[in-house]
Amino acid sequence: MLVIRLVSGPAGSDALVLPVRPGKPDSADSSGSPAELVPTAVAPGDDVRAEAAALLPATRLTGAAGEVREHLRPGGAPARLWLLGVGSGDERDWRTAGAALARAAKDETQITIALPGEATEALRGLAEGLLLGSYRFRLTESGGRPALAEALVLVDDPKALAGTLDAARTTAEMTRLARDLTNTPSSTKNPEWFAKQVAGAASRTGLHLRVRGPQELAAEGFGGILAVGGGSASGPRLVELDWRPDGARTHVVLVGKGITFDTGGISIKPVPAMKLMRKDMAGAAAVIAATLGAAELGLPVRVTTLAPLAENMVSGSAFRPGDVIRHYGGLTSESTNSDAEGRLVLADAMAYAVRELKPDLLIDLATLTGANAVALGKRHAALYSENDALAGDLLDAITAAGERAWRMPLADDYVEHLASDVADLHSSPAQGAGSVVAALYLREFTGDLRDRWAHLDMSAPSWSDDTHGELVKGATGWGVRGLLRWLATLG
Ligand code: BES
Ligand code: MN
Ligand code: ZN
């Protein structure tokens, strides 16, 4: 991973990056006004600055976030000047700029970037943008490695900004971990492998971990996880990861859907719908990475994370449409569609959290329905909660962190569809509001925590079809950034 360091004096990189922003709009026509240099805390040298300022009109840069232009200075030091559009100069625009820079300057080995005097937001955005925009997932070395190894960030007081850089680095590292897990092919990441990855990371960070295998799950009555995992040669697991700092006053339980591959089961998916189903554990990856991040940052909040891991396969031991499943705690579900498997494993984990862990707040993340994208498009998660304050706090944190979600209604109109002739609940009623009905089904397992629960259906934003800002094509690590921001607000 790219190394980022704070420095207060000129570092002598061959490549110097100067931020530019939209110029003062002309009274007559603002669209034609060229970008202007952003004043920086440490002057890069008067001659370089003057040269950059003189260049600007000819570059046709507007200063919009993410614009990048390279300028060669034969024989000069620095030898190359990069002009980087940072838009409004807020964190979000700096994040976009950082990502664009990481990609444009990938053949540099070291770059030096000069930041403005008020550097906190700029640094947070720049560092996350650089680290997330330069992310790539490859299983072979063919295709070459990016040369860019080091970014020096020029500020007036490196010590004062060390904490900001740490937060950005941890956030980006954990987002990259979630992306790695989600991008990994399902032939590798069966439930056992996934649990082992968590064990390795947990021992490095000093977190408590318990992993239940099929026998423990059976002994304790986790019928949903066992049913969904029953068709696979790789047995299911329930990961329970605990960050328990001294003096924590709030206890949060995070639950993440961890289907390591979703064929749909006996209700098998058609080819186009199945091809990306290795990503069906993106919720589990996000909550685990966020918990590791909370520990790494020493956040003073207790976080217990539950990741029910199972592979939804087609075989002689797979569960069948019409089966009735007995969840942890005793509620039963009639399942007429084995492709609605995520809610069955979440139901077990949520019931366990409510009955045994009794947290203050319960949040679940899941690639739960295709309907998420039908309702909200490809970049927004669907947020459900009965608690307006909790919903507002989560939306604020998610937005500030550069992710997106939109609140959706827990519309009681559809509750009647959850009725079953033979069981307590019907898990997969066939009617329209897919994401809403799935949320209403999960609500049945929240018990006393009904109004201290939030559900994020993040099927759509868990994956990006193209490279866009700090997202690169493939897994996005959606949720890690927002959860870490939100956890940091709890005490
Ligand atoms: N893993 C899928 C949801 C999904 C779809 C995630 C597309 C990402 C992209 C989930 O298990 C599923 O199959 N849901 C069904 C529910 C239906 C059977 C009630 C769906 O959305 O069609
Ligand atoms: Mn499914
Ligand atoms: Zn699924």
PDB file of N, CA and C and ligand atoms in Angstrom, residues 257 259 262-265 269 277 280 312 337-342 367-368, ligand 2:
ATOM      1  N   LYS A 257     -24.388  -9.912   6.751  1.00  0.00           N
ATOM      2  CA  LYS A 257     -24.705 -11.108   5.956  1.00  0.00           C
ATOM      3  C   LYS A 257     -23.438 -11.651   5.308  1.00  0.00           C
ATOM      4  N   ILE A 259     -22.911 -14.590   3.085  1.00  0.00           N
ATOM      5  CA  ILE A 259     -23.102 -15.708   2.156  1.00  0.00           C
ATOM      6  C   ILE A 259     -21.906 -15.703   1.201  1.00  0.00           C
ATOM      7  N   ASP A 262     -23.847 -17.219  -3.423  1.00  0.00           N
ATOM      8  CA  ASP A 262     -25.293 -17.395  -3.444  1.00  0.00           C
ATOM      9  C   ASP A 262     -25.736 -17.899  -4.816  1.00  0.00           C
ATOM     10  N   THR A 263     -25.937 -19.226  -4.904  1.00  0.00           N
ATOM     11  CA  THR A 263     -26.470 -19.775  -6.168  1.00  0.00           C
ATOM     12  C   THR A 263     -27.976 -19.557  -6.256  1.00  0.00           C
ATOM     13  N   GLY A 264     -28.579 -19.206  -5.110  1.00  0.00           N
ATOM     14  CA  GLY A 264     -30.037 -19.204  -5.013  1.00  0.00           C
ATOM     15  C   GLY A 264     -30.533 -20.501  -4.376  1.00  0.00           C
ATOM     16  N   GLY A 265     -29.665 -21.513  -4.338  1.00  0.00           N
ATOM     17  CA  GLY A 265     -30.081 -22.814  -3.797  1.00  0.00           C
ATOM     18  C   GLY A 265     -30.986 -23.520  -4.797  1.00  0.00           C
ATOM     19  N   LYS A 269     -30.609 -19.347  -9.236  1.00  0.00           N
ATOM     20  CA  LYS A 269     -30.579 -18.095  -9.989  1.00  0.00           C
ATOM     21  C   LYS A 269     -30.225 -18.364 -11.450  1.00  0.00           C
ATOM     22  N   MET A 277     -22.237 -13.310  -7.490  1.00  0.00           N
ATOM     23  CA  MET A 277     -22.712 -13.648  -6.146  1.00  0.00           C
ATOM     24  C   MET A 277     -21.609 -14.030  -5.170  1.00  0.00           C
ATOM     25  N   ASP A 280     -21.718 -11.738  -2.008  1.00  0.00           N
ATOM     26  CA  ASP A 280     -22.876 -11.786  -1.113  1.00  0.00           C
ATOM     27  C   ASP A 280     -22.484 -11.845   0.372  1.00  0.00           C
ATOM     28  N   ASN A 312     -24.682 -20.800  -0.047  1.00  0.00           N
ATOM     29  CA  ASN A 312     -26.025 -21.224  -0.464  1.00  0.00           C
ATOM     30  C   ASN A 312     -25.920 -22.022  -1.763  1.00  0.00           C
ATOM     31  N   ASN A 337     -38.751 -19.940  -1.015  1.00  0.00           N
ATOM     32  CA  ASN A 337     -37.768 -19.564  -2.040  1.00  0.00           C
ATOM     33  C   ASN A 337     -36.390 -19.586  -1.390  1.00  0.00           C
ATOM     34  N   SER A 338     -35.581 -20.577  -1.772  1.00  0.00           N
ATOM     35  CA  SER A 338     -34.280 -20.726  -1.099  1.00  0.00           C
ATOM     36  C   SER A 338     -33.315 -19.593  -1.469  1.00  0.00           C
ATOM     37  N   ASP A 339     -33.716 -18.745  -2.421  1.00  0.00           N
ATOM     38  CA  ASP A 339     -32.882 -17.595  -2.782  1.00  0.00           C
ATOM     39  C   ASP A 339     -33.062 -16.436  -1.804  1.00  0.00           C
ATOM     40  N   ALA A 340     -34.068 -16.512  -0.941  1.00  0.00           N
ATOM     41  CA  ALA A 340     -34.213 -15.496   0.105  1.00  0.00           C
ATOM     42  C   ALA A 340     -33.486 -16.010   1.353  1.00  0.00           C
ATOM     43  N   GLU A 341     -32.193 -16.306   1.180  1.00  0.00           N
ATOM     44  CA  GLU A 341     -31.434 -16.983   2.234  1.00  0.00           C
ATOM     45  C   GLU A 341     -30.807 -16.030   3.240  1.00  0.00           C
ATOM     46  N   GLY A 342     -30.536 -14.794   2.784  1.00  0.00           N
ATOM     47  CA  GLY A 342     -29.808 -13.866   3.655  1.00  0.00           C
ATOM     48  C   GLY A 342     -30.565 -13.576   4.935  1.00  0.00           C
ATOM     49  N   THR A 367     -26.230  -7.556   1.787  1.00  0.00           N
ATOM     50  CA  THR A 367     -26.564  -7.540   0.359  1.00  0.00           C
ATOM     51  C   THR A 367     -27.848  -8.348   0.212  1.00  0.00           C
ATOM     52  N   LEU A 368     -28.956  -7.724   0.623  1.00  0.00           N
ATOM     53  CA  LEU A 368     -30.149  -8.525   0.883  1.00  0.00           C
ATOM     54  C   LEU A 368     -31.065  -8.703  -0.321  1.00  0.00           C
TER      55      LEU A 368
HETATM   56 MN    MN B   2     -30.317 -15.201  -2.590  1.00  0.00          MN
END
